[in-house]
N, CA and C of each residue as an Amber inpcrd file, in Angstrom:
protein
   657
  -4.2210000 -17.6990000 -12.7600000  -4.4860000 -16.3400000 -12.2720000
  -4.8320000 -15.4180000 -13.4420000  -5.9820000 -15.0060000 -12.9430000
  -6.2990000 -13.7380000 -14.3880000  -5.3050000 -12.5680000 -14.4980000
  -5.3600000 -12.2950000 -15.7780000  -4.0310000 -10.8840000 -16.0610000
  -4.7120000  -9.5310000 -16.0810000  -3.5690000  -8.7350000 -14.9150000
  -3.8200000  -7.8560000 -14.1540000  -4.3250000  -6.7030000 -15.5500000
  -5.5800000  -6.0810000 -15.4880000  -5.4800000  -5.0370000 -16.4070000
  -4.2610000  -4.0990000 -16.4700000  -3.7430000  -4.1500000 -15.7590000
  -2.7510000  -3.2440000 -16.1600000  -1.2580000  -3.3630000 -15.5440000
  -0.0430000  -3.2860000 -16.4680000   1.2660000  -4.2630000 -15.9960000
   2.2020000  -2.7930000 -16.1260000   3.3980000  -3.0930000 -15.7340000
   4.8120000  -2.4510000 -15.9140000   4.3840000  -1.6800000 -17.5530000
   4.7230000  -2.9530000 -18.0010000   5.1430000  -2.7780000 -19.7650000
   3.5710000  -1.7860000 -20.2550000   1.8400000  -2.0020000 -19.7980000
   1.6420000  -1.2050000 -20.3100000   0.8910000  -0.0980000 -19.7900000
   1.5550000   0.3190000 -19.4330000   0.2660000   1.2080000 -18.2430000
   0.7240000   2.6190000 -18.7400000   1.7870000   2.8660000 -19.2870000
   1.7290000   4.0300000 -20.4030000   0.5340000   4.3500000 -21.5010000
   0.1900000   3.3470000 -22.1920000  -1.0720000   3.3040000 -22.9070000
  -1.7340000   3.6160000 -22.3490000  -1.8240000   2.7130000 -21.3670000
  -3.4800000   2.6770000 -20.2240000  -3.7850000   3.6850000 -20.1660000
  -2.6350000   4.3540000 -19.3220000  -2.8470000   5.9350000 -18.9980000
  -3.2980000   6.8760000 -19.8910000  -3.1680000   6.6400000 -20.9100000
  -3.5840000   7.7820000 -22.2540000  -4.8540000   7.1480000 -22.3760000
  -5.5050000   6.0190000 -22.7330000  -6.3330000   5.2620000 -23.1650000
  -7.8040000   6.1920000 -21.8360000  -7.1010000   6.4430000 -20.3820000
  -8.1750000   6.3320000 -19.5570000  -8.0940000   8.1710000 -19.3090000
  -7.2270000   8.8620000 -19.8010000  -7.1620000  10.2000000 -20.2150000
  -8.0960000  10.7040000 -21.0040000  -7.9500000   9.8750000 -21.7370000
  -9.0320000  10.4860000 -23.1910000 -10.2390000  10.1530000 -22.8340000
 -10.9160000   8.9560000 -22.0380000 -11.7200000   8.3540000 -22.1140000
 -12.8150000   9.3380000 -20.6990000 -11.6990000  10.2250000 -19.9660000
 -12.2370000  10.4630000 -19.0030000 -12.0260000  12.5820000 -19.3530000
 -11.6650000  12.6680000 -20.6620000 -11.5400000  14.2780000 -20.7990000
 -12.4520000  15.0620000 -20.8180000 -13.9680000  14.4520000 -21.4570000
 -15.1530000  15.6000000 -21.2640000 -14.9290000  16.0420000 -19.6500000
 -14.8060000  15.2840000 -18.7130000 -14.8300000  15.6150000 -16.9570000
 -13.9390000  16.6470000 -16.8250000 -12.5220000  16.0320000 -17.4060000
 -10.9390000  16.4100000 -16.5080000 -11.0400000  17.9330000 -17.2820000
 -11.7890000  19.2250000 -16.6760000 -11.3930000  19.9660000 -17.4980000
 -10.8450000  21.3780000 -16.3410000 -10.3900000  20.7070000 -15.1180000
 -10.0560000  21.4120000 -14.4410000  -8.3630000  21.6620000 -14.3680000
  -7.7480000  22.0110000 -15.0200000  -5.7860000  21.3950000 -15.2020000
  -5.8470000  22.5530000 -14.0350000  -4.7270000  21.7800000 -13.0770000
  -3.5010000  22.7060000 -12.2200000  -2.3010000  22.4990000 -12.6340000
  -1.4950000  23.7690000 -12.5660000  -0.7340000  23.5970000 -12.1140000
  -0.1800000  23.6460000 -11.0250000   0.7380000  22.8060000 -10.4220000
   1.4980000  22.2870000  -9.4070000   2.3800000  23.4930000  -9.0990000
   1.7630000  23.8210000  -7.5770000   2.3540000  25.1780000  -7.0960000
   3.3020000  24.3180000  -5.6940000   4.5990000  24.3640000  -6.0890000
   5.3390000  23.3160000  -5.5710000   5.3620000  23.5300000  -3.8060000
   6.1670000  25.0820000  -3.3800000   6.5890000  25.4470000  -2.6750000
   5.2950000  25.4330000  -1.6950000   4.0610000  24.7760000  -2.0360000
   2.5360000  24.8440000  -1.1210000   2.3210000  23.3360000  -1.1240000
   3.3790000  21.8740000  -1.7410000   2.9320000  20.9080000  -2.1530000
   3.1860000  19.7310000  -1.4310000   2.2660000  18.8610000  -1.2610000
   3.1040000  17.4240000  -0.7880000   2.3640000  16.5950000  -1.1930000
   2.9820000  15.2070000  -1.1170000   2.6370000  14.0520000  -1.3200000
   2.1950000  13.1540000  -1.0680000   0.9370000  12.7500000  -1.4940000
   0.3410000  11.5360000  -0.1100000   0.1410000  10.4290000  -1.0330000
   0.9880000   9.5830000   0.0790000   1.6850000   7.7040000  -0.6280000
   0.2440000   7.1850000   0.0760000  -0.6900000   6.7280000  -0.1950000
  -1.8770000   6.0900000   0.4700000  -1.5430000   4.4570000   0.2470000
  -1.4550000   3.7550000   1.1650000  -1.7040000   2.3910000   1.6890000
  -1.1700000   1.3260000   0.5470000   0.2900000   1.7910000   0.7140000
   0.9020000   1.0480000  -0.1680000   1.9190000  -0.0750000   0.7270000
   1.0190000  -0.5270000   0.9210000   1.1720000  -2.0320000   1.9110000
   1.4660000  -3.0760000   1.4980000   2.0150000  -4.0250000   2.5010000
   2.2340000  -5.5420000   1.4660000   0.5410000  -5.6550000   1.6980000
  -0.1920000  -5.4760000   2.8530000  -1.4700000  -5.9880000   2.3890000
  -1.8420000  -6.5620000   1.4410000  -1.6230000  -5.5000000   0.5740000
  -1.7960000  -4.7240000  -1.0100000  -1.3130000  -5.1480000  -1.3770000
  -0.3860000  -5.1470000  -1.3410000   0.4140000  -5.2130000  -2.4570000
   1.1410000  -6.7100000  -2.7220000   1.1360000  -7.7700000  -2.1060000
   1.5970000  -8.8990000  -2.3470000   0.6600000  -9.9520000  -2.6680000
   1.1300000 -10.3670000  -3.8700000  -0.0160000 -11.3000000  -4.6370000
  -0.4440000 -12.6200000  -4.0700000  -0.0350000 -12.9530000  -2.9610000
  -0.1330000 -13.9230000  -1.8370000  -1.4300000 -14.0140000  -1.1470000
  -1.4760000 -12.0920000  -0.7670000  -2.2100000 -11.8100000   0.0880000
  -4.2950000 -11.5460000  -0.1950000  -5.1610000 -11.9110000   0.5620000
  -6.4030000 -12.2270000   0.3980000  -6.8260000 -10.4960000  -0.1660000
  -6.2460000  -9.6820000   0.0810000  -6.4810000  -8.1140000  -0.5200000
  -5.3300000  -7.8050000  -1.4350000  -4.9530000  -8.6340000  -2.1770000
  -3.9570000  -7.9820000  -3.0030000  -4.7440000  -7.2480000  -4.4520000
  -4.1580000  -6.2050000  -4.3660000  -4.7840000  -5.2640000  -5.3060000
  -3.4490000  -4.9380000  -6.7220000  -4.4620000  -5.9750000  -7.7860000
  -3.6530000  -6.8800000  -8.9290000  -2.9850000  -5.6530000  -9.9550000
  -3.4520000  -3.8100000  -9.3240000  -2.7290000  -3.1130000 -10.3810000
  -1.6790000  -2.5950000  -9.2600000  -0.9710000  -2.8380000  -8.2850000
  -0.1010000  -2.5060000  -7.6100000   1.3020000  -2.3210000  -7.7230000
   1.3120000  -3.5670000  -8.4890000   3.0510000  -3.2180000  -8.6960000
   2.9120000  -2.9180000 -10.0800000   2.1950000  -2.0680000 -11.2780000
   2.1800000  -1.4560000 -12.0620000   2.7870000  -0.0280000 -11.7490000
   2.2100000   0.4100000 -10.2920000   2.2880000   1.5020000 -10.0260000
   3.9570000   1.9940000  -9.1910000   4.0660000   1.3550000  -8.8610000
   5.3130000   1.1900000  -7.8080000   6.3610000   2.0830000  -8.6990000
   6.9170000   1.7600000  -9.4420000   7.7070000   2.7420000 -10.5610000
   7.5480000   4.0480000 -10.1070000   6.1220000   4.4850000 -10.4170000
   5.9740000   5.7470000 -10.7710000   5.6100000   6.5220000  -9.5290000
   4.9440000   5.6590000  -8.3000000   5.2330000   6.4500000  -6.8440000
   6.8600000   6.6650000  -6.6410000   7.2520000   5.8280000  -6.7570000
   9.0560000   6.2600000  -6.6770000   9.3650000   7.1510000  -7.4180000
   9.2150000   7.0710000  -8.3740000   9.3530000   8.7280000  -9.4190000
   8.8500000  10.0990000  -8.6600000   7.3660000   9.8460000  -7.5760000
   7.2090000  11.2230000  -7.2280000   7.8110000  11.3090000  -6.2580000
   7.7520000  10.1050000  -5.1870000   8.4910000  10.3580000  -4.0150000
  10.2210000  11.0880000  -3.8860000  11.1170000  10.3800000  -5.1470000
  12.1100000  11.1340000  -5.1710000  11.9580000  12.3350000  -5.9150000
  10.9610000  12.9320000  -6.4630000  11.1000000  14.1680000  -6.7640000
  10.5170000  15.2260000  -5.8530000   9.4310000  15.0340000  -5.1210000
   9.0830000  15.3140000  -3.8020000  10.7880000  15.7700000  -2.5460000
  11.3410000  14.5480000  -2.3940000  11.9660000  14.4690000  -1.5760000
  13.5110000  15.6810000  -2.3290000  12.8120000  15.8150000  -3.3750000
  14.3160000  16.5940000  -4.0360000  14.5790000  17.9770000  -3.4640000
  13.1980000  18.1160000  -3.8470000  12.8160000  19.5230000  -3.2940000
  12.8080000  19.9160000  -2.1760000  12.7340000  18.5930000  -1.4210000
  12.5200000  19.0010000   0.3510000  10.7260000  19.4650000   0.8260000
   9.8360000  18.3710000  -0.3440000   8.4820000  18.9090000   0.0850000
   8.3350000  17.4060000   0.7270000   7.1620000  18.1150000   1.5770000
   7.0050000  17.1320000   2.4570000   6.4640000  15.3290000   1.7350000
   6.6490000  14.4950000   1.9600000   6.0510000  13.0280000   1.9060000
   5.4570000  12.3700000   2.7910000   4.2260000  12.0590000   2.7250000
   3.4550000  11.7850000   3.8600000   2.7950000  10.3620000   3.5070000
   3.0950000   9.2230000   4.6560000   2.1100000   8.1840000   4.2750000
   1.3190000   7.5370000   4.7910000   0.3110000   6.8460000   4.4440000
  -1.1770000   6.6170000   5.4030000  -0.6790000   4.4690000   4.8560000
  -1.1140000   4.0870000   6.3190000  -1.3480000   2.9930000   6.1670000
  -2.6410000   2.4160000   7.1380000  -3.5590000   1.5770000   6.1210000
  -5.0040000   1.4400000   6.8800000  -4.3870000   0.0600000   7.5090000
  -4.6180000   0.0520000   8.7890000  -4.5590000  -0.4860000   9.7840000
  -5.9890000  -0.7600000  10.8700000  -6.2330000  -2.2620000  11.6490000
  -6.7910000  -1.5310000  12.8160000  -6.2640000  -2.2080000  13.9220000
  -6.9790000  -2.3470000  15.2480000  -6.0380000  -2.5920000  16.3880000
  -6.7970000  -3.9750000  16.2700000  -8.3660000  -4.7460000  15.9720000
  -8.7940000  -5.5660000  15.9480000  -9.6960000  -5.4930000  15.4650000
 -10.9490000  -6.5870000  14.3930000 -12.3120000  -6.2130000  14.6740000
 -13.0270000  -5.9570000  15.4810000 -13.0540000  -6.1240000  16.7680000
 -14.1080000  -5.8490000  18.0940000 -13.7050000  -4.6350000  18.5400000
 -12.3340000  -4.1140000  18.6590000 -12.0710000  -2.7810000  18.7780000
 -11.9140000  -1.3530000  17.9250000 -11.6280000  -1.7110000  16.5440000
 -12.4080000  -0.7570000  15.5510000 -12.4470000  -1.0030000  14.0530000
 -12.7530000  -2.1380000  14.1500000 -13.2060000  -3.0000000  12.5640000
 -14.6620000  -2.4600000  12.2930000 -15.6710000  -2.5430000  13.6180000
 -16.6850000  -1.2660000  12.8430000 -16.9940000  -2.2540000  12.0570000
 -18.1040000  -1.3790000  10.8240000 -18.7460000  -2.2170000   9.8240000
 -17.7590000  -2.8830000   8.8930000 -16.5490000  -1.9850000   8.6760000
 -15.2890000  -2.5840000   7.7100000 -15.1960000  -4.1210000   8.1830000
 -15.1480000  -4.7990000   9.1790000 -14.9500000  -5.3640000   9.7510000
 -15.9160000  -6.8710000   9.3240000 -17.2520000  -6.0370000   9.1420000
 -18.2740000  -7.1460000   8.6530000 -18.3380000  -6.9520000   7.1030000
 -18.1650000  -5.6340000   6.6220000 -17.9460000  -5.6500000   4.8980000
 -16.7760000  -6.7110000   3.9150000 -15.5200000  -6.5270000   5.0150000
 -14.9770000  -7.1660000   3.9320000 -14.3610000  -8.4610000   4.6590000
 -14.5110000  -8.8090000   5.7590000 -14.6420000 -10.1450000   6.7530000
 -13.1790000 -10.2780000   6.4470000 -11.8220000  -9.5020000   6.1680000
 -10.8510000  -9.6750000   6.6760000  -9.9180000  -7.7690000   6.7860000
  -9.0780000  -8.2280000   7.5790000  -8.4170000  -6.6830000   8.0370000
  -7.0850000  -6.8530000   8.1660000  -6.1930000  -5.6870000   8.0210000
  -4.9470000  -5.5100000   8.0200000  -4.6930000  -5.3960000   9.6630000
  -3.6220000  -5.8980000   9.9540000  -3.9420000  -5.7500000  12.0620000
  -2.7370000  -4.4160000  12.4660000  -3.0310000  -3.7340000  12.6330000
  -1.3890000  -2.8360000  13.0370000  -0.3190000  -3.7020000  14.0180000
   1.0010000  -3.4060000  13.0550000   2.3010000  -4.6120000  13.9910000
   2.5390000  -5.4540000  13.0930000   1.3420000  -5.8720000  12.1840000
   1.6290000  -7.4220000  11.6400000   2.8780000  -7.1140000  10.6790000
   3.2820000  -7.9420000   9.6890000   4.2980000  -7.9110000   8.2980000
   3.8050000  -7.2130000   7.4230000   2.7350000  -7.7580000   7.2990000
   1.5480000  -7.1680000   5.7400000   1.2850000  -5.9960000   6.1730000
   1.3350000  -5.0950000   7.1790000   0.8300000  -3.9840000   7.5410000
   1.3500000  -3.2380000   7.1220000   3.0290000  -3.4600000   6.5980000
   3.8660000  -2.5190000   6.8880000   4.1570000  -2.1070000   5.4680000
   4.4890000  -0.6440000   4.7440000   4.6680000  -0.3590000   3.5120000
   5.6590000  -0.7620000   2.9310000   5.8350000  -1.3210000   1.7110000
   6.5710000  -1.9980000   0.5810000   7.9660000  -1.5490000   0.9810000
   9.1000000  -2.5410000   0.4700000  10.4300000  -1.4830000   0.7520000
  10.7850000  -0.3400000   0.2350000  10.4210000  -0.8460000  -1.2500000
  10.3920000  -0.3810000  -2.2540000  10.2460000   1.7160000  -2.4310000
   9.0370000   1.0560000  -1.4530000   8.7640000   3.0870000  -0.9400000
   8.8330000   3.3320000   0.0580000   9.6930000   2.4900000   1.2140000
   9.8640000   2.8020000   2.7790000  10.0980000   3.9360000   2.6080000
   9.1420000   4.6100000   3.9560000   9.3350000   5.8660000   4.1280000
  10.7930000   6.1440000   4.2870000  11.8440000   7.5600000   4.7870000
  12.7030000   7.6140000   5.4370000  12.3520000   8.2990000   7.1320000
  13.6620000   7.9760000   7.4180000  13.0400000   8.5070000   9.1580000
  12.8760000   9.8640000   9.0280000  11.7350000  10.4100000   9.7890000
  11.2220000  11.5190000   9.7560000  10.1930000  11.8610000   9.2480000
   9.5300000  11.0200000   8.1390000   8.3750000  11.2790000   7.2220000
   7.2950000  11.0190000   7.7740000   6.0800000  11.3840000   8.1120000
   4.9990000  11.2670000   8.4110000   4.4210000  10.0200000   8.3450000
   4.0780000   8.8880000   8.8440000   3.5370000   7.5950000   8.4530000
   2.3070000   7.7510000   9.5460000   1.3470000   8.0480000   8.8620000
  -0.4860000   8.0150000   9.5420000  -1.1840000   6.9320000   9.4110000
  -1.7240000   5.8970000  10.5830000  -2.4640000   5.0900000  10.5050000
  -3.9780000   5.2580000  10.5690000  -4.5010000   4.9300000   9.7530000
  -6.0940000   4.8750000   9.4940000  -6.7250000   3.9910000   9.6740000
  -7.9390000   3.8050000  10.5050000  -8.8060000   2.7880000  10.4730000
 -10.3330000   2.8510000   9.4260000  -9.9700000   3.5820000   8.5790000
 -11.0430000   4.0230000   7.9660000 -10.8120000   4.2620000   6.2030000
 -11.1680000   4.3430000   5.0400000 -10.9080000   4.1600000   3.9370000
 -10.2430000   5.8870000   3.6830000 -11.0520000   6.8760000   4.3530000
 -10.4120000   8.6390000   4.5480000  -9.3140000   8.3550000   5.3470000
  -8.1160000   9.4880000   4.6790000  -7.0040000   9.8480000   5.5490000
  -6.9050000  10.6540000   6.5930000  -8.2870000  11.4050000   6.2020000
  -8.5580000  12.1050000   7.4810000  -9.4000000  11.7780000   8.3190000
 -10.3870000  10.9930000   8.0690000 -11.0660000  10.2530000   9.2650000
 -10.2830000  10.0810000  10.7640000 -10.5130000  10.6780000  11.6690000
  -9.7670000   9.9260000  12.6510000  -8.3530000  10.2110000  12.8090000
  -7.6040000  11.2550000  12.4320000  -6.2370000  11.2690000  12.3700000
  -5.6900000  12.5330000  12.1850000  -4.5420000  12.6510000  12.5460000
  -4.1000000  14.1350000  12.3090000  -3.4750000  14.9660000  11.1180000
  -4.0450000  13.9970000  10.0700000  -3.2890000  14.8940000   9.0330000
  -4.0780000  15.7870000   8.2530000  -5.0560000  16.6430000   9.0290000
  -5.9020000  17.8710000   8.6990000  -4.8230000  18.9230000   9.3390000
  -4.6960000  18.3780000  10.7540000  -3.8090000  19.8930000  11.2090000
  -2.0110000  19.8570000  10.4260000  -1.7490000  18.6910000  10.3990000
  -0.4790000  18.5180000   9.7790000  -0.4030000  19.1340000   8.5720000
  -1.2350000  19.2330000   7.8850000  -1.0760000  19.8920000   6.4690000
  -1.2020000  21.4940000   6.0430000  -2.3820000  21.7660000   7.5190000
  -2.7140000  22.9880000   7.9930000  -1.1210000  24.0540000   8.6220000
  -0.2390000  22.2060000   9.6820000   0.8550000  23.2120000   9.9920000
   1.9510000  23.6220000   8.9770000   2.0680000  22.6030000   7.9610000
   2.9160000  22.6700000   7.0780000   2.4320000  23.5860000   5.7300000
   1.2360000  24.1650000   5.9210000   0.9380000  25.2330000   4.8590000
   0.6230000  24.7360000   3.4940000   0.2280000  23.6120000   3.7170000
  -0.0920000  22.6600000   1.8490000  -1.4130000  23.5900000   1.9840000
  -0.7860000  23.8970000   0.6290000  -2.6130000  24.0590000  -0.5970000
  -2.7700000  23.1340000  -1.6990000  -2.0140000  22.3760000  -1.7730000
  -1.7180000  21.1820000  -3.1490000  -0.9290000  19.8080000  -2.7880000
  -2.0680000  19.1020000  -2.9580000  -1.9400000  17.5100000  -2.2380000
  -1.6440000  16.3040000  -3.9680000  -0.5210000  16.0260000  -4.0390000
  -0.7430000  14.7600000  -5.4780000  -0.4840000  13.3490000  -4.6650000
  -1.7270000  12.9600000  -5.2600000  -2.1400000  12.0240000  -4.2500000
  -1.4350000  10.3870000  -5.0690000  -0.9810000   9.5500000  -4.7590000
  -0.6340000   7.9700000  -5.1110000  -1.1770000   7.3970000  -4.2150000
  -1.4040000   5.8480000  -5.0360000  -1.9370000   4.7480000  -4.0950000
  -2.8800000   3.7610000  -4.2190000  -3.4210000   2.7740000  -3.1760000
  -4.4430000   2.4370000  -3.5820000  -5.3950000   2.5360000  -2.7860000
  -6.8200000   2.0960000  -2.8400000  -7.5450000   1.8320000  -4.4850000
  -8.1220000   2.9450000  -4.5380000  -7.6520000   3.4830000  -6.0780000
  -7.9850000   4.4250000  -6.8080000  -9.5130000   4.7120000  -6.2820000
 -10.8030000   4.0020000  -6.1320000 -12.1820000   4.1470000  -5.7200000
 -12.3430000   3.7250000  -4.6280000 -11.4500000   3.5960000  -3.2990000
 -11.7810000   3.3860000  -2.1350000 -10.8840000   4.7460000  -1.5280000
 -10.2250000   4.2320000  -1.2480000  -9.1780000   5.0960000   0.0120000
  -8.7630000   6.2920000  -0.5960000  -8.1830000   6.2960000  -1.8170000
  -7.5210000   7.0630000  -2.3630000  -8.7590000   8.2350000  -2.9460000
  -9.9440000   7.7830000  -3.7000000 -10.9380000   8.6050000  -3.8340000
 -11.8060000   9.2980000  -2.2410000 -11.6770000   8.7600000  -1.7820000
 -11.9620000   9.0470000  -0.0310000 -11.6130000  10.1310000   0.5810000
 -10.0980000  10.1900000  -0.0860000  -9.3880000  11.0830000   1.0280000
  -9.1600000  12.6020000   0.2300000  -9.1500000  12.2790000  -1.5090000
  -9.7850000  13.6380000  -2.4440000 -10.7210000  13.9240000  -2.2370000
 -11.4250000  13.4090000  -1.8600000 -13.2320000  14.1270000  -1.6130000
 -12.8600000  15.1770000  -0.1020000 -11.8210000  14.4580000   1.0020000
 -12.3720000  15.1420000   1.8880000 -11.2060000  16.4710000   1.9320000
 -10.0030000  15.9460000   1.0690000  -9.1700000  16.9090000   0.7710000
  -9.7820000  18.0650000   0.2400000 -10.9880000  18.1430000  -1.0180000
 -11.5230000  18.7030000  -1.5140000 -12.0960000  19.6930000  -0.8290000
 -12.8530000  19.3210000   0.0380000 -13.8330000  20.4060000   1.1570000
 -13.2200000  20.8150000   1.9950000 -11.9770000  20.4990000   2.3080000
 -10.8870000  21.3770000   2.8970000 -10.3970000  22.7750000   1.7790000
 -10.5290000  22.6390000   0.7970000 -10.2580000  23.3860000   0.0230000
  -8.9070000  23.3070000  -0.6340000  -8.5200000  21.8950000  -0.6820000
  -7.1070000  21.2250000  -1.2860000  -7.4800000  21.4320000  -2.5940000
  -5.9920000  22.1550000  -3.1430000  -6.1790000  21.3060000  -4.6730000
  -5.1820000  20.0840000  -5.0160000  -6.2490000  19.4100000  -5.4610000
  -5.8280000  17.9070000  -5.5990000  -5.6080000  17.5040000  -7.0580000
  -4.4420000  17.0810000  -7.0010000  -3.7660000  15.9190000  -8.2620000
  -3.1100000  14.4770000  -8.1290000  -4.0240000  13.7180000  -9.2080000
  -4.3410000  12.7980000  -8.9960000  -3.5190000  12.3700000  -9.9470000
  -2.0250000  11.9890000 -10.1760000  -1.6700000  10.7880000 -11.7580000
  -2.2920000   9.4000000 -12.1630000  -2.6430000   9.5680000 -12.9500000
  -3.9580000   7.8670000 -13.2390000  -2.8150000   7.0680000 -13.0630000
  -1.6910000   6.8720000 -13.7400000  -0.2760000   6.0850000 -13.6470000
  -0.0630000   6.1880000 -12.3200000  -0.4930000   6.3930000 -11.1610000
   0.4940000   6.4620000 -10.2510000  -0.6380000   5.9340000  -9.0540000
  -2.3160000   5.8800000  -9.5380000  -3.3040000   5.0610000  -8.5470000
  -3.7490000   4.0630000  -9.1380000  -4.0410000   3.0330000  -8.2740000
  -4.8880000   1.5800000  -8.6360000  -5.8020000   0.9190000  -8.2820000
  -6.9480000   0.2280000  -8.6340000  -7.7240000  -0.5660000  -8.2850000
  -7.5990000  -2.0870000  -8.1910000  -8.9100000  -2.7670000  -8.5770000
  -8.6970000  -4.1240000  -8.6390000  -8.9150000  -4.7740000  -9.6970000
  -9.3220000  -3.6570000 -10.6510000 -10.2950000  -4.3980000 -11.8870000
  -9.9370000  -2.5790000 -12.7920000 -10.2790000  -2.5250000 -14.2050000
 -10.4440000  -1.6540000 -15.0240000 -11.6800000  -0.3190000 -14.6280000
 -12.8070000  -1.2870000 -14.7350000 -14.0170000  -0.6780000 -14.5300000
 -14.0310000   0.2180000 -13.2770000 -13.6900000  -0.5100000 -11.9320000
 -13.0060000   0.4870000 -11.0890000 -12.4380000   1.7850000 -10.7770000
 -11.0770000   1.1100000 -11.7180000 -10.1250000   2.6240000 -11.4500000
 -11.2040000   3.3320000 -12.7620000 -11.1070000   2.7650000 -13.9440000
 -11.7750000   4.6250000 -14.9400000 -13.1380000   5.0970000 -13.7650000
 -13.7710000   4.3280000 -13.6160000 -15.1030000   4.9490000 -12.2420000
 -14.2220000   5.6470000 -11.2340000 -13.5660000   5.8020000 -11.1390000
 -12.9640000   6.4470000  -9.9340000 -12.4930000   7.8340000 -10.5620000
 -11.0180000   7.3500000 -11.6770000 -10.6200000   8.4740000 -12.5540000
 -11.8570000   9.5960000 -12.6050000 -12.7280000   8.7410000 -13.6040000
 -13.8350000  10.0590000 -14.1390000 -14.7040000  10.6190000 -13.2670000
 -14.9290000   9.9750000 -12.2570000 -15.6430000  10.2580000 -10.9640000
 -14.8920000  12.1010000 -10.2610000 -13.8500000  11.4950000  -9.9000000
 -12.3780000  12.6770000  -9.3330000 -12.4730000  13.8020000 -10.4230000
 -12.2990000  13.1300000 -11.6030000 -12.2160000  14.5080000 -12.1450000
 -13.3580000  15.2510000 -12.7560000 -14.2550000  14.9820000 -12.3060000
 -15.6180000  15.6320000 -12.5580000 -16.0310000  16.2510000 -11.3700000
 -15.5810000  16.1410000 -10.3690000 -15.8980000  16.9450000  -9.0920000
 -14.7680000  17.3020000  -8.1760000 -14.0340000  16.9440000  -7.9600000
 -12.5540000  17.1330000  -6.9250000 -11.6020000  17.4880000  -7.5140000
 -10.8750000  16.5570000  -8.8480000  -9.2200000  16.5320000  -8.9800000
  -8.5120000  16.9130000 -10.1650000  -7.4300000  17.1390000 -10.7220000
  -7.2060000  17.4050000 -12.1510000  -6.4310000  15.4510000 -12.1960000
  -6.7840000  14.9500000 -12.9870000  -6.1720000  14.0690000 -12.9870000
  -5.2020000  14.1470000 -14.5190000  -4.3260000  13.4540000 -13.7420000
  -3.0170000  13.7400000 -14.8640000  -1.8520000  12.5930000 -14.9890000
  -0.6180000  12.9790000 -15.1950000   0.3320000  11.8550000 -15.5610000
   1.5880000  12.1730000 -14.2540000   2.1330000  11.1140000 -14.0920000
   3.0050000  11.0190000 -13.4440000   4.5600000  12.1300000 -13.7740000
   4.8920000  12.0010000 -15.0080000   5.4970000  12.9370000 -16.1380000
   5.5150000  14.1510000 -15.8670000   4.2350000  14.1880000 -15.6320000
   3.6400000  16.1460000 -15.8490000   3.9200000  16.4990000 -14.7500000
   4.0500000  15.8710000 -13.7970000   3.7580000  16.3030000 -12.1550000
   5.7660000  16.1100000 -12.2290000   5.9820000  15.1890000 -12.1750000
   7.7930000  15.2130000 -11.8450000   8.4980000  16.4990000 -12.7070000
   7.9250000  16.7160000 -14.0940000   8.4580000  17.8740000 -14.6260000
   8.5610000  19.2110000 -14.1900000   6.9190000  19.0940000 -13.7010000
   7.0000000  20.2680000 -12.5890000   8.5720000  20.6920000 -11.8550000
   8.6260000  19.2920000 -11.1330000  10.0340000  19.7870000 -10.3360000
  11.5320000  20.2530000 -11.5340000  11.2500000  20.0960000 -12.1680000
  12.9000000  19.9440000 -12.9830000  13.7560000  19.3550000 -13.0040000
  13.6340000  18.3500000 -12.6690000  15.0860000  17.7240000 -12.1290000
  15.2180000  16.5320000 -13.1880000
């Protein structure tokens, strides 16, 4: 098995390495206006996330750490945590072109469908199913965010250039401000996630560190 660009032990580097590499873009910094903020855990699935599986996405459990880092600092505060898992009911019923693009799918119900323990939601938290790579495609978490008064979305998950860049773009034209920790999204490959990184932060996101964003809270 080839070695995952990016592991536990170094994805601290990484993260600086794809900071610098992506700073002429990132020149938009927020700060994290808490009491307007929540968190979106994007499709952190065994899909995904288990190296077994025909979609396992090889920077996943790099990241796992550091979604737990926001989620309990999120949850400290009492801001909301919200999570999307791409699901569909079948290919013939809404696999759609996804369906013929990547000739396999996550089924809603199955094992693999369901998010890691690791970041199980708790009862009460928002868990949104998507049939589509946007979180908002198709689903209610435009008005949900609308009812809960977010102006500031920090987004985790994967893949950094599918789903997770998907749902900043459309966060964006909602008029979200979006933060993105490079430590805290993933792809499948290097080339990927920095295309994604420098992509986001040249038009949508401040991308930043996992660190910067938990400090925010204080805790």
């Amino acid at each position: 098995m080839q070695k995952p660009y990016v592991t536990v032990e170094n994805i601290r580097s990484k993260t600086e390495q794809w900071l610098k590499e992506i700073k002429p873009y990132n020149q938009h910094k927020m700060n994290l206006d808490i009491p307007k903020a929540a968190l979106l855990v994007i499709d952190m699935q065994k899909f995904f996330l288990d190296s077994n599986s025909s979609s396992f996405t090889e920077s996943g459990p790099a990241i796992v750490p550091n979604c737990q880092k926001l989620i309990k600092a999120f949850r400290s505060y009492k801001r909301p945590v919200i999570y999307t898992k791409h699901v569909h009911k079948s290919a013939e019923l809404d696999g759609g072109i996804l369906a013929w693009w990547w000739q396999d799918m996550c089924i809603d119900g199955t094992p693999e469908s369901e998010i890691i323990e690791h970041l199980a939601p708790l009862p009460g938290e928002k868990v949104i199913n998507k049939p589509r790579y946007s979180s908002f495609y198709n689903t209610d978490l435009d008005i949900t965010l609308r009812c809960l008064s977010i102006t500031d979305i920090v987004f985790c998950g994967v893949m950094s250039n599918i789903c997770v860049e998907s749902t900043v773009r459309d966060a964006y034209f909602r008029d979200i401000r979006c933060l993105v920790p490079a430590d805290a999204v993933g792809s499948v490959n290097e080339q990927l996630q920095l295309g994604a990184l420098r992509g986001m932060a040249f038009g949508f996101a401040y991308i930043t560190k996992t660190d910067e964003i938990v400090s925010s809270f204080a805790i």
